[in-house]
Short mmCIF file of C-alpha atoms and ligand atoms in Angstrom, two decimals:
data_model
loop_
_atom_site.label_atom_id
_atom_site.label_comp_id
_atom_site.label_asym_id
_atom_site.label_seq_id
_atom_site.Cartn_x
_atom_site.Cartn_y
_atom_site.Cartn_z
CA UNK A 1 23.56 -27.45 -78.79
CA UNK A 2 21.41 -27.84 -75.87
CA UNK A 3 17.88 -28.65 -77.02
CA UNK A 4 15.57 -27.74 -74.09
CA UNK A 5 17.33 -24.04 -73.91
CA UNK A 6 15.34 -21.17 -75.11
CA UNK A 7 16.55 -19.63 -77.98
CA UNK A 8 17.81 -15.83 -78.09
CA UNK A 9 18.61 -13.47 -80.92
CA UNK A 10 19.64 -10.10 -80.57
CA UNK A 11 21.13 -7.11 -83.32
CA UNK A 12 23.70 -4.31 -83.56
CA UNK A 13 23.96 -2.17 -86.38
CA UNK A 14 27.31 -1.61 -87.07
CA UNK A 15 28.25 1.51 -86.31
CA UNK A 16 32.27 0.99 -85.02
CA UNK A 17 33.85 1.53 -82.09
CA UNK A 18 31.20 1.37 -79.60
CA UNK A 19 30.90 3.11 -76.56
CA UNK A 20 30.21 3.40 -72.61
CA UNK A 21 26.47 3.69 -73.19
CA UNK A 22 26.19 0.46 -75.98
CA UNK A 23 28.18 -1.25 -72.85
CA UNK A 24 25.42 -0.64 -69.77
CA UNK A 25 22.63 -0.51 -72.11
CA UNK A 26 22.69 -3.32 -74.31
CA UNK A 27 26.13 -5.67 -74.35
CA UNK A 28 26.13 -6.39 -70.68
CA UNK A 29 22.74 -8.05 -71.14
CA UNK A 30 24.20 -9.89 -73.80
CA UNK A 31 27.17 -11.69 -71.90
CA UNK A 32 24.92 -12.45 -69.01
CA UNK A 33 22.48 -14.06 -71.22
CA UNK A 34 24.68 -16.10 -73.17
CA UNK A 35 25.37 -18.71 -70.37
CA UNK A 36 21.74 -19.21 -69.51
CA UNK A 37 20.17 -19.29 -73.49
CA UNK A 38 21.09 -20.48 -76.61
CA UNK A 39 21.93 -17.14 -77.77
CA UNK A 40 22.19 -16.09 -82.01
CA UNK A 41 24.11 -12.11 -81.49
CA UNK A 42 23.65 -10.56 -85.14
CA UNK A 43 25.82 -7.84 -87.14
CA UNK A 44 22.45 -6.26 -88.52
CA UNK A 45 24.77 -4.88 -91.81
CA UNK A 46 21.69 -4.89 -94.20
CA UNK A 47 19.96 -2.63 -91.63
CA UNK A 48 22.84 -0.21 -90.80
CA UNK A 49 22.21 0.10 -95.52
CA UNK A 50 18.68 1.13 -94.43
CA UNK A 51 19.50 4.67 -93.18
CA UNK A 52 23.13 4.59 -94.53
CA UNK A 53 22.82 3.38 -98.20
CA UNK A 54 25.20 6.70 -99.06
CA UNK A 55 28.22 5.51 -96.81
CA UNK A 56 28.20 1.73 -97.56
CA UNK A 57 32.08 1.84 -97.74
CA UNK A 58 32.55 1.97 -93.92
CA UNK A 59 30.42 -0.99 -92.79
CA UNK A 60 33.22 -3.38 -93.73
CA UNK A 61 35.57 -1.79 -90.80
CA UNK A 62 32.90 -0.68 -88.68
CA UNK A 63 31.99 -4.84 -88.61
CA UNK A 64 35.41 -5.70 -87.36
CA UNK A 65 35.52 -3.05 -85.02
CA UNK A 66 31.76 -3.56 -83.40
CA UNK A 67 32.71 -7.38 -82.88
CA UNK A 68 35.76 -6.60 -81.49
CA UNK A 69 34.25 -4.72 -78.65
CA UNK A 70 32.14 -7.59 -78.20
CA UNK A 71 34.68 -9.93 -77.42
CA UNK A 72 36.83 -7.78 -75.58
CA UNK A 73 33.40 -7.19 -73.42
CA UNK A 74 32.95 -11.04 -73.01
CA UNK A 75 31.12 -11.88 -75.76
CA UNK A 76 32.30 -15.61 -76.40
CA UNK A 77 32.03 -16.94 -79.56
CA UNK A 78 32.28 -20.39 -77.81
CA UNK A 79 28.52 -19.67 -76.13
CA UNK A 80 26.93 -17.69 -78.92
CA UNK A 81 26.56 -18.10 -82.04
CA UNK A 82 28.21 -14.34 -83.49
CA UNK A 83 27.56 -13.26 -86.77
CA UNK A 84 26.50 -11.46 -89.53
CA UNK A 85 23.20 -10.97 -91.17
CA UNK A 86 24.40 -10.63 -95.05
CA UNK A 87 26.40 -13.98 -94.70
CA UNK A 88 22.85 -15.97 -94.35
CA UNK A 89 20.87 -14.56 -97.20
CA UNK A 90 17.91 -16.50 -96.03
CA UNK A 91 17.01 -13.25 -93.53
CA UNK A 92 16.77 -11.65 -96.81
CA UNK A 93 14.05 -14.63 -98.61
CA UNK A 94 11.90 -14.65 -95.34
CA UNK A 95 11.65 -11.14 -95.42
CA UNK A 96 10.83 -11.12 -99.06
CA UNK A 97 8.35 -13.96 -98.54
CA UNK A 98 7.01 -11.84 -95.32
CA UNK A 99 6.35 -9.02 -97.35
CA UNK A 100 4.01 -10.77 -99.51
CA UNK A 101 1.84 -11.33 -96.11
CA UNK A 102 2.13 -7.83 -94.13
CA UNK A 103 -0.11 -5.31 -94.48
CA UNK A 104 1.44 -2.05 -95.16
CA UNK A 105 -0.56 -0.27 -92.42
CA UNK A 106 0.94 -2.25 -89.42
CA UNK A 107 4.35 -0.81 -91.26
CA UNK A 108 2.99 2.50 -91.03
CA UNK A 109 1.74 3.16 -88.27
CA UNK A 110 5.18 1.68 -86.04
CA UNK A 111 6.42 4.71 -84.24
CA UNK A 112 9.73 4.40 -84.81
CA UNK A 113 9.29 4.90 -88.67
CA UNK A 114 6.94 7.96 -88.36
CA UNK A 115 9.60 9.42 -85.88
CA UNK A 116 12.90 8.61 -87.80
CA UNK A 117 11.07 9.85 -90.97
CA UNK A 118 10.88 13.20 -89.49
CA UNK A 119 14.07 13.22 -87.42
CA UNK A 120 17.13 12.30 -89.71
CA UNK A 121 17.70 15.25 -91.48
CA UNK A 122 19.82 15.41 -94.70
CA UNK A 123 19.07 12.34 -96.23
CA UNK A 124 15.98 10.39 -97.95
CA UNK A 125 14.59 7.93 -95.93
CA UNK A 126 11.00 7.84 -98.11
CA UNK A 127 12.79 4.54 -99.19
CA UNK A 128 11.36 1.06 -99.90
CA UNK A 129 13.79 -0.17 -97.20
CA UNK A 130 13.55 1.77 -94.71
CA UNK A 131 9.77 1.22 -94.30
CA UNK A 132 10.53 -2.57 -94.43
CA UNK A 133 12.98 -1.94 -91.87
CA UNK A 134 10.84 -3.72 -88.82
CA UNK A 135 9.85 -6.63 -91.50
CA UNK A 136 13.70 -7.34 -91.91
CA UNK A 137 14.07 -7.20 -87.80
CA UNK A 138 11.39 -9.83 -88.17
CA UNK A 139 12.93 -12.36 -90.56
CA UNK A 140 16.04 -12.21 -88.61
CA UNK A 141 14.15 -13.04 -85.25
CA UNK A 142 11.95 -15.55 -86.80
CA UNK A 143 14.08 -17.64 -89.03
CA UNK A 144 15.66 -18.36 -86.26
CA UNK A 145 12.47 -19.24 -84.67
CA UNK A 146 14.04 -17.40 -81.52
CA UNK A 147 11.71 -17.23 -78.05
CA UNK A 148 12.94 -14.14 -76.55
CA UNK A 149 14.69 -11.15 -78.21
CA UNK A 150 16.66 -8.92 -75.67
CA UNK A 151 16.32 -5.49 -76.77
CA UNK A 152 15.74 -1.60 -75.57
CA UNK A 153 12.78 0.27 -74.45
CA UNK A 154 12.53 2.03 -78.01
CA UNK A 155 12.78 -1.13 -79.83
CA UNK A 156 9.63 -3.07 -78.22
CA UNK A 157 7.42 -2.09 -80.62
CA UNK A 158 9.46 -3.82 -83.23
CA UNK A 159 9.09 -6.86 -81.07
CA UNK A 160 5.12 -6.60 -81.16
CA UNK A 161 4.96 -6.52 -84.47
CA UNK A 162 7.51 -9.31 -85.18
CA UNK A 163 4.95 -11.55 -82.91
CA UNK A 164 1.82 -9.98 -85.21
CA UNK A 165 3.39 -11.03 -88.29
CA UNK A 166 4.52 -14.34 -86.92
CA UNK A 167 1.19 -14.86 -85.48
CA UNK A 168 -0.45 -13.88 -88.95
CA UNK A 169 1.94 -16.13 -90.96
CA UNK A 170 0.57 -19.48 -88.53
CA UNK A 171 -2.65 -18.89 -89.17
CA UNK A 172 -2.58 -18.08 -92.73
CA UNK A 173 -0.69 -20.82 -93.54
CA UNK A 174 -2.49 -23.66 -90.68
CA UNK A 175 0.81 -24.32 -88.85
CA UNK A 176 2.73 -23.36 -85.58
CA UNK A 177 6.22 -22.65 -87.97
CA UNK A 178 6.85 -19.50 -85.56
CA UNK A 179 6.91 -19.36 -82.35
CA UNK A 180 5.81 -15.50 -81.12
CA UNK A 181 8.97 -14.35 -79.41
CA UNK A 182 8.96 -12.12 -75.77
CA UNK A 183 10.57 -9.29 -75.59
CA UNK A 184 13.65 -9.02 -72.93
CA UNK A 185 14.09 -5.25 -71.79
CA UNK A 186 17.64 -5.19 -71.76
CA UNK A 187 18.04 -3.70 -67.70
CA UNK A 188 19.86 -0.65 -68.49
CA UNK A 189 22.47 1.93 -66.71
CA UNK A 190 21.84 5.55 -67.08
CA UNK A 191 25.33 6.42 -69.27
CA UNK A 192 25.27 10.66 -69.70
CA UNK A 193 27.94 11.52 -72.02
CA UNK A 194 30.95 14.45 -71.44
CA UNK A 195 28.52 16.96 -71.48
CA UNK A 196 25.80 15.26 -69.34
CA UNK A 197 23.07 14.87 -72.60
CA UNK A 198 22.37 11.03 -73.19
CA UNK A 199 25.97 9.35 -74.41
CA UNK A 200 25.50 9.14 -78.24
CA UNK A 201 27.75 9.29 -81.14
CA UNK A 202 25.92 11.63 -82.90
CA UNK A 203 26.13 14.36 -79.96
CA UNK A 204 29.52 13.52 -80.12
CA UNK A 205 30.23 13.02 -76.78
CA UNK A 206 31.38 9.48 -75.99
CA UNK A 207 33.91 7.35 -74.53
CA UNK A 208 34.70 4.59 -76.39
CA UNK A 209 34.98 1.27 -74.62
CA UNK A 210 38.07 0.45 -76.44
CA UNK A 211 39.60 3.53 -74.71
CA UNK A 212 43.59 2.95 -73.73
CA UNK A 213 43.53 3.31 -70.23
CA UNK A 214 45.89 5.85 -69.89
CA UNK A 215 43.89 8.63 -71.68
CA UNK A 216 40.79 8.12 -69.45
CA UNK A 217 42.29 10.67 -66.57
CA UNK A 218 41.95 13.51 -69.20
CA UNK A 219 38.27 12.59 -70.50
CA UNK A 220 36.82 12.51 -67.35
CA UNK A 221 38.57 15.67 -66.51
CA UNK A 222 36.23 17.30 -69.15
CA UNK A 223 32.65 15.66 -67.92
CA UNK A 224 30.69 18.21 -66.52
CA UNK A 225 29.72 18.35 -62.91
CA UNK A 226 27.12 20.72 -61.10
CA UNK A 227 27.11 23.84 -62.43
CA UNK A 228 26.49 25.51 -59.01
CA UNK A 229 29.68 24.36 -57.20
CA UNK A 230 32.70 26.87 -57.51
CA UNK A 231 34.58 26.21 -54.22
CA UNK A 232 34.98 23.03 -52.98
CA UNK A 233 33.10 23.81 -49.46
CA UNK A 234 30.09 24.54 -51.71
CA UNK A 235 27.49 21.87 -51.07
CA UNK A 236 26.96 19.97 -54.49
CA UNK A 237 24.32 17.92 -55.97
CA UNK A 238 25.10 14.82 -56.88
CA UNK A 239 21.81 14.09 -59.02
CA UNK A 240 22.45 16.11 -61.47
CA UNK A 241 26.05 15.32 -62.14
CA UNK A 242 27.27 13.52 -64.57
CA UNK A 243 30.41 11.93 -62.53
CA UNK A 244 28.30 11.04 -59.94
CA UNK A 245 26.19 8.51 -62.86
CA UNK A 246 29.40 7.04 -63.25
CA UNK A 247 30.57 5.66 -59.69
CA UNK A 248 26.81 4.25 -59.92
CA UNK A 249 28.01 2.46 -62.02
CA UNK A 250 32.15 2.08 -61.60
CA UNK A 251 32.57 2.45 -57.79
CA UNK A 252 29.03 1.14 -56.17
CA UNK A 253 31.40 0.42 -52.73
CA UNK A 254 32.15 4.09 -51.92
CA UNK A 255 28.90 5.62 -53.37
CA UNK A 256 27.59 6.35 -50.28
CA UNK A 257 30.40 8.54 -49.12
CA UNK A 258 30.73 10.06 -52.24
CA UNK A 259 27.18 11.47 -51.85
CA UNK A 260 27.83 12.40 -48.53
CA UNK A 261 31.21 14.18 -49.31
CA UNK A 262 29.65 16.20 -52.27
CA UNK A 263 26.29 17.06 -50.54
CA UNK A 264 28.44 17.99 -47.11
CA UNK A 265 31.01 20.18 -48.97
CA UNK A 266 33.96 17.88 -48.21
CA UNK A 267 35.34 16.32 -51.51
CA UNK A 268 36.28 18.72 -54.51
CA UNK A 269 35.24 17.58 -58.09
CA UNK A 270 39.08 17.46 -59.19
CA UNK A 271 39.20 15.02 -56.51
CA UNK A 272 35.64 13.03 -56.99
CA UNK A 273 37.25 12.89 -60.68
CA UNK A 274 40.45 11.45 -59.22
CA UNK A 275 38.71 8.59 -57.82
CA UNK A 276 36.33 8.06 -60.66
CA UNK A 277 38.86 7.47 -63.14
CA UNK A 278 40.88 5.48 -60.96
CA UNK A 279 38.06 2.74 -61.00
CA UNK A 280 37.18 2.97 -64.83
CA UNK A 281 40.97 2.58 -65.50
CA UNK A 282 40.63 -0.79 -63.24
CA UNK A 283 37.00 -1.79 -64.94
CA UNK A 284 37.78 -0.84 -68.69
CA UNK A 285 41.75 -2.03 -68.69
CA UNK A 286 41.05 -6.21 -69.07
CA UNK A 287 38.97 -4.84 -71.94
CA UNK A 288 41.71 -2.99 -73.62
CA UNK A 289 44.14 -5.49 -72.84
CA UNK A 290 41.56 -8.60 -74.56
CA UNK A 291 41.27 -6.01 -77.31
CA UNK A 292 44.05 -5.40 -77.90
CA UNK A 293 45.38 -9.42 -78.04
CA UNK A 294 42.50 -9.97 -80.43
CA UNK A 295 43.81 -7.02 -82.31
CA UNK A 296 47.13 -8.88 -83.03
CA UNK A 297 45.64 -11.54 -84.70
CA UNK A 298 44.07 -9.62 -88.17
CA UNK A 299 42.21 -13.36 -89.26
CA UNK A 300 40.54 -14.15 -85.79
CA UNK A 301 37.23 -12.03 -86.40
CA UNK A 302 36.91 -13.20 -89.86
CA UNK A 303 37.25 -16.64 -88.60
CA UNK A 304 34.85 -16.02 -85.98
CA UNK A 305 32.02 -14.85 -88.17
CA UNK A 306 32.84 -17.52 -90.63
CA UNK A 307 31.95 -20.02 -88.30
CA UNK A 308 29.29 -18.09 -86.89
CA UNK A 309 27.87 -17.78 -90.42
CA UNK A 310 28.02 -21.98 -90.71
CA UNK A 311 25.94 -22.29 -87.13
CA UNK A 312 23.36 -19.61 -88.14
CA UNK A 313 23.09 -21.08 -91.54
CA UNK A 314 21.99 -24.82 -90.30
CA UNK A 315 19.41 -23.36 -88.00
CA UNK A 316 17.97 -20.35 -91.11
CA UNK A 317 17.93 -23.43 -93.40
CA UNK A 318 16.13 -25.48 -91.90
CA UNK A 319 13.65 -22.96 -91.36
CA UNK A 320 13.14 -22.20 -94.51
CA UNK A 321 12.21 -25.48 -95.37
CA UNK A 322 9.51 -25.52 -93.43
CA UNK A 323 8.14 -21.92 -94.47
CA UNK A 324 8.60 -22.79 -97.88
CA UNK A 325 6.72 -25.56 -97.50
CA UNK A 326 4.09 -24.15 -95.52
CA UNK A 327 3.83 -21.34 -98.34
CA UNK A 328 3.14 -23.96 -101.13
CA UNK A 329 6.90 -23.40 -102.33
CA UNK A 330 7.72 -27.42 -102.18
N1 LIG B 1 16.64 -2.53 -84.91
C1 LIG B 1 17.64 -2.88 -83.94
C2 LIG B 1 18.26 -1.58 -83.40
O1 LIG B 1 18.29 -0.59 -84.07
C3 LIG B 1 18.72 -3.77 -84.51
C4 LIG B 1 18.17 -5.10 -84.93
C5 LIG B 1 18.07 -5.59 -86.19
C6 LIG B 1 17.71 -6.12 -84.06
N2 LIG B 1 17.58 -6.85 -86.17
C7 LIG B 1 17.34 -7.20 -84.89
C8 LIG B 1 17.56 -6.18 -82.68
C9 LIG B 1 16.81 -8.37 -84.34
C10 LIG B 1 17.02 -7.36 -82.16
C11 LIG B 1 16.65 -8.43 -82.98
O2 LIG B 1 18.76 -1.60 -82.29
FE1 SF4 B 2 29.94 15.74 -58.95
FE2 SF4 B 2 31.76 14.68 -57.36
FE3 SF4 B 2 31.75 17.30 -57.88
FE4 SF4 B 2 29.84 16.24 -56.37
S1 SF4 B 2 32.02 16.31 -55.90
S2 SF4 B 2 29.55 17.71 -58.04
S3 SF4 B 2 29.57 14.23 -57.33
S4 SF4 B 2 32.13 15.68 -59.31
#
């Protein structure tokens, strides 16, 4: 380990098989980072039990399937240190020993919690977790003591208040245990899903990264273009089609005449499809292919977060030692 890097930490709940919008929103931040930093990539499993606590079965596969798309996306175990939050219980003392210092207004009044509160439907989130949700985002950040967490837009405030209670905990305590960490905005690719809302699993409408090549032809035959092109001489509008997002981001060398075609009449959408898929099939097959080798080897991401688990550990432990101290513990 490198001592002058900065130090990175970053979460995924996991949720399985991830798709085309975790990909350009989050995890390609990710494997750029993890040459430059010394980068800590968490399975947040205790926090997927904050909103989930009534479908605990799945998070066992839905690990081994999340980290799987990480590797097959370049995530190298080798670089970063991958693993999972309930194999280093010491996220869960620091957040107990947090708790004891964090007002429960600056809980409160975090948007996200006021705004998931009223969105999930169908389930009761007026839980003792899922108010301490941001504290346990906290601990794992901080006992890690990490300088910069890479995260998205909605997430910042989490961030903030992560550097409030770490800036609280230093001064009631008279020592500079934690540094306050920046927050990274993870630079992010607009990703609409089939039917052109936001890609999300709970609309339903996703491609998964792990897709096999061969069926990607027939999904992106059912992404919806503009709505106000019937012939193929009709002059489309590439802004507000969905296909069009996606040589932004899979075919950036023939953009240009793409727009140009579609706006001039020239190119019909079975056609514009054609040449779309043709490039993810060339972008997303490596991936299957890395997948699919990892796939072979049932130990390999058990291993990996075993190890993982051993790295984090050193780091959390060592931490604790201090805050303990700090805290009158020792
Ligand atoms: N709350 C984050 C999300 O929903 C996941 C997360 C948990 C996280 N702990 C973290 C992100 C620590 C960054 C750092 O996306
Ligand atoms: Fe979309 Fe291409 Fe059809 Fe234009 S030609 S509307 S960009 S699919």
């Amino acid at each position: 380990m490198s001592e002058k890097k900065d130090i990175i930490l970053s979460g995924m709940r996991p949720t399985g098989k991830l798709h085309l919008g975790n990909l350009f929103g989050a995890l390609e931040n990710w494997v750029r980072l993890q040459d430059e930093y010394h980068c800590f990539f968490c399975v947040v499993d205790w926090h997927a039990l904050t909103t989930a606590y009534e479908e605990s079965l799945n998070i066992k596969e839905n690990v081994r399937e999340m980290v799987l798309d990480w590797l097959s996306c370049g995530i190298d175990p080798d670089k970063a240190v991958v693993f999972q939050q309930s194999d280093v219980k010491e996220h869960a003392e620091l957040h107990l020993l947090l708790s004891m210092i964090t007002p429960l207004s600056w809980l409160e009044r975090i948007p996200t919690y006021k705004e998931q509160l009223q969105q999930i439907e169908g389930r009761n989130l007026a839980t003792y977790g899922f108010l301490g949700y941001p504290l346990l985002q906290a601990a794992d950040i901080l006992v890690y003591k990490a300088d910069a967490v890479p995260v998205g837009e909605d997430q910042a405030p989490h961030i903030e208040f992560t550097r409030e209670v770490a800036r609280r905990f230093n001064y009631l305590y008279d020592r500079k245990v934690f540094p306050e960490p920046a927050t990274i905005l993870n630079e992010y690719k607009v990703v609409p899903g089939l039917d052109n809302r936001k890609m999300s699993k709970s609309y339903n409408n996703v491609i998964e990264i792990s897709i096999p090549p061969q069926e990607i032809p027939s999904r992106v035959r059912m992404m919806i273009t503009d709505p106000g092109r019937i012939r193929k001489s009709d002059p489309g509008n590439p802004q507000i089609c969905s296909i069009y997002a996606f040589h932004r981001i899979f075919n950036q060398l023939e953009l240009k005449n793409i727009e140009t075609a579609c706006l001039e009449g020239q190119i019909g959408c079975v056609e514009c499809k054609n040449i779309l898929s043709g490039w993810m099939q060339k972008f997303l097959e490596p991936v299957f292919h890395k997948r699919r080798e990892l796939e072979k080897d049932p130990q390999i991401i058990e291993d990996i977060l075993n190890k993982g688990r051993e790295k984090a550990r050193e780091v959390a432990r060592s931490t604790m030692q201090e805050v303990r101290s700090a805290m009158g513990l020792l």
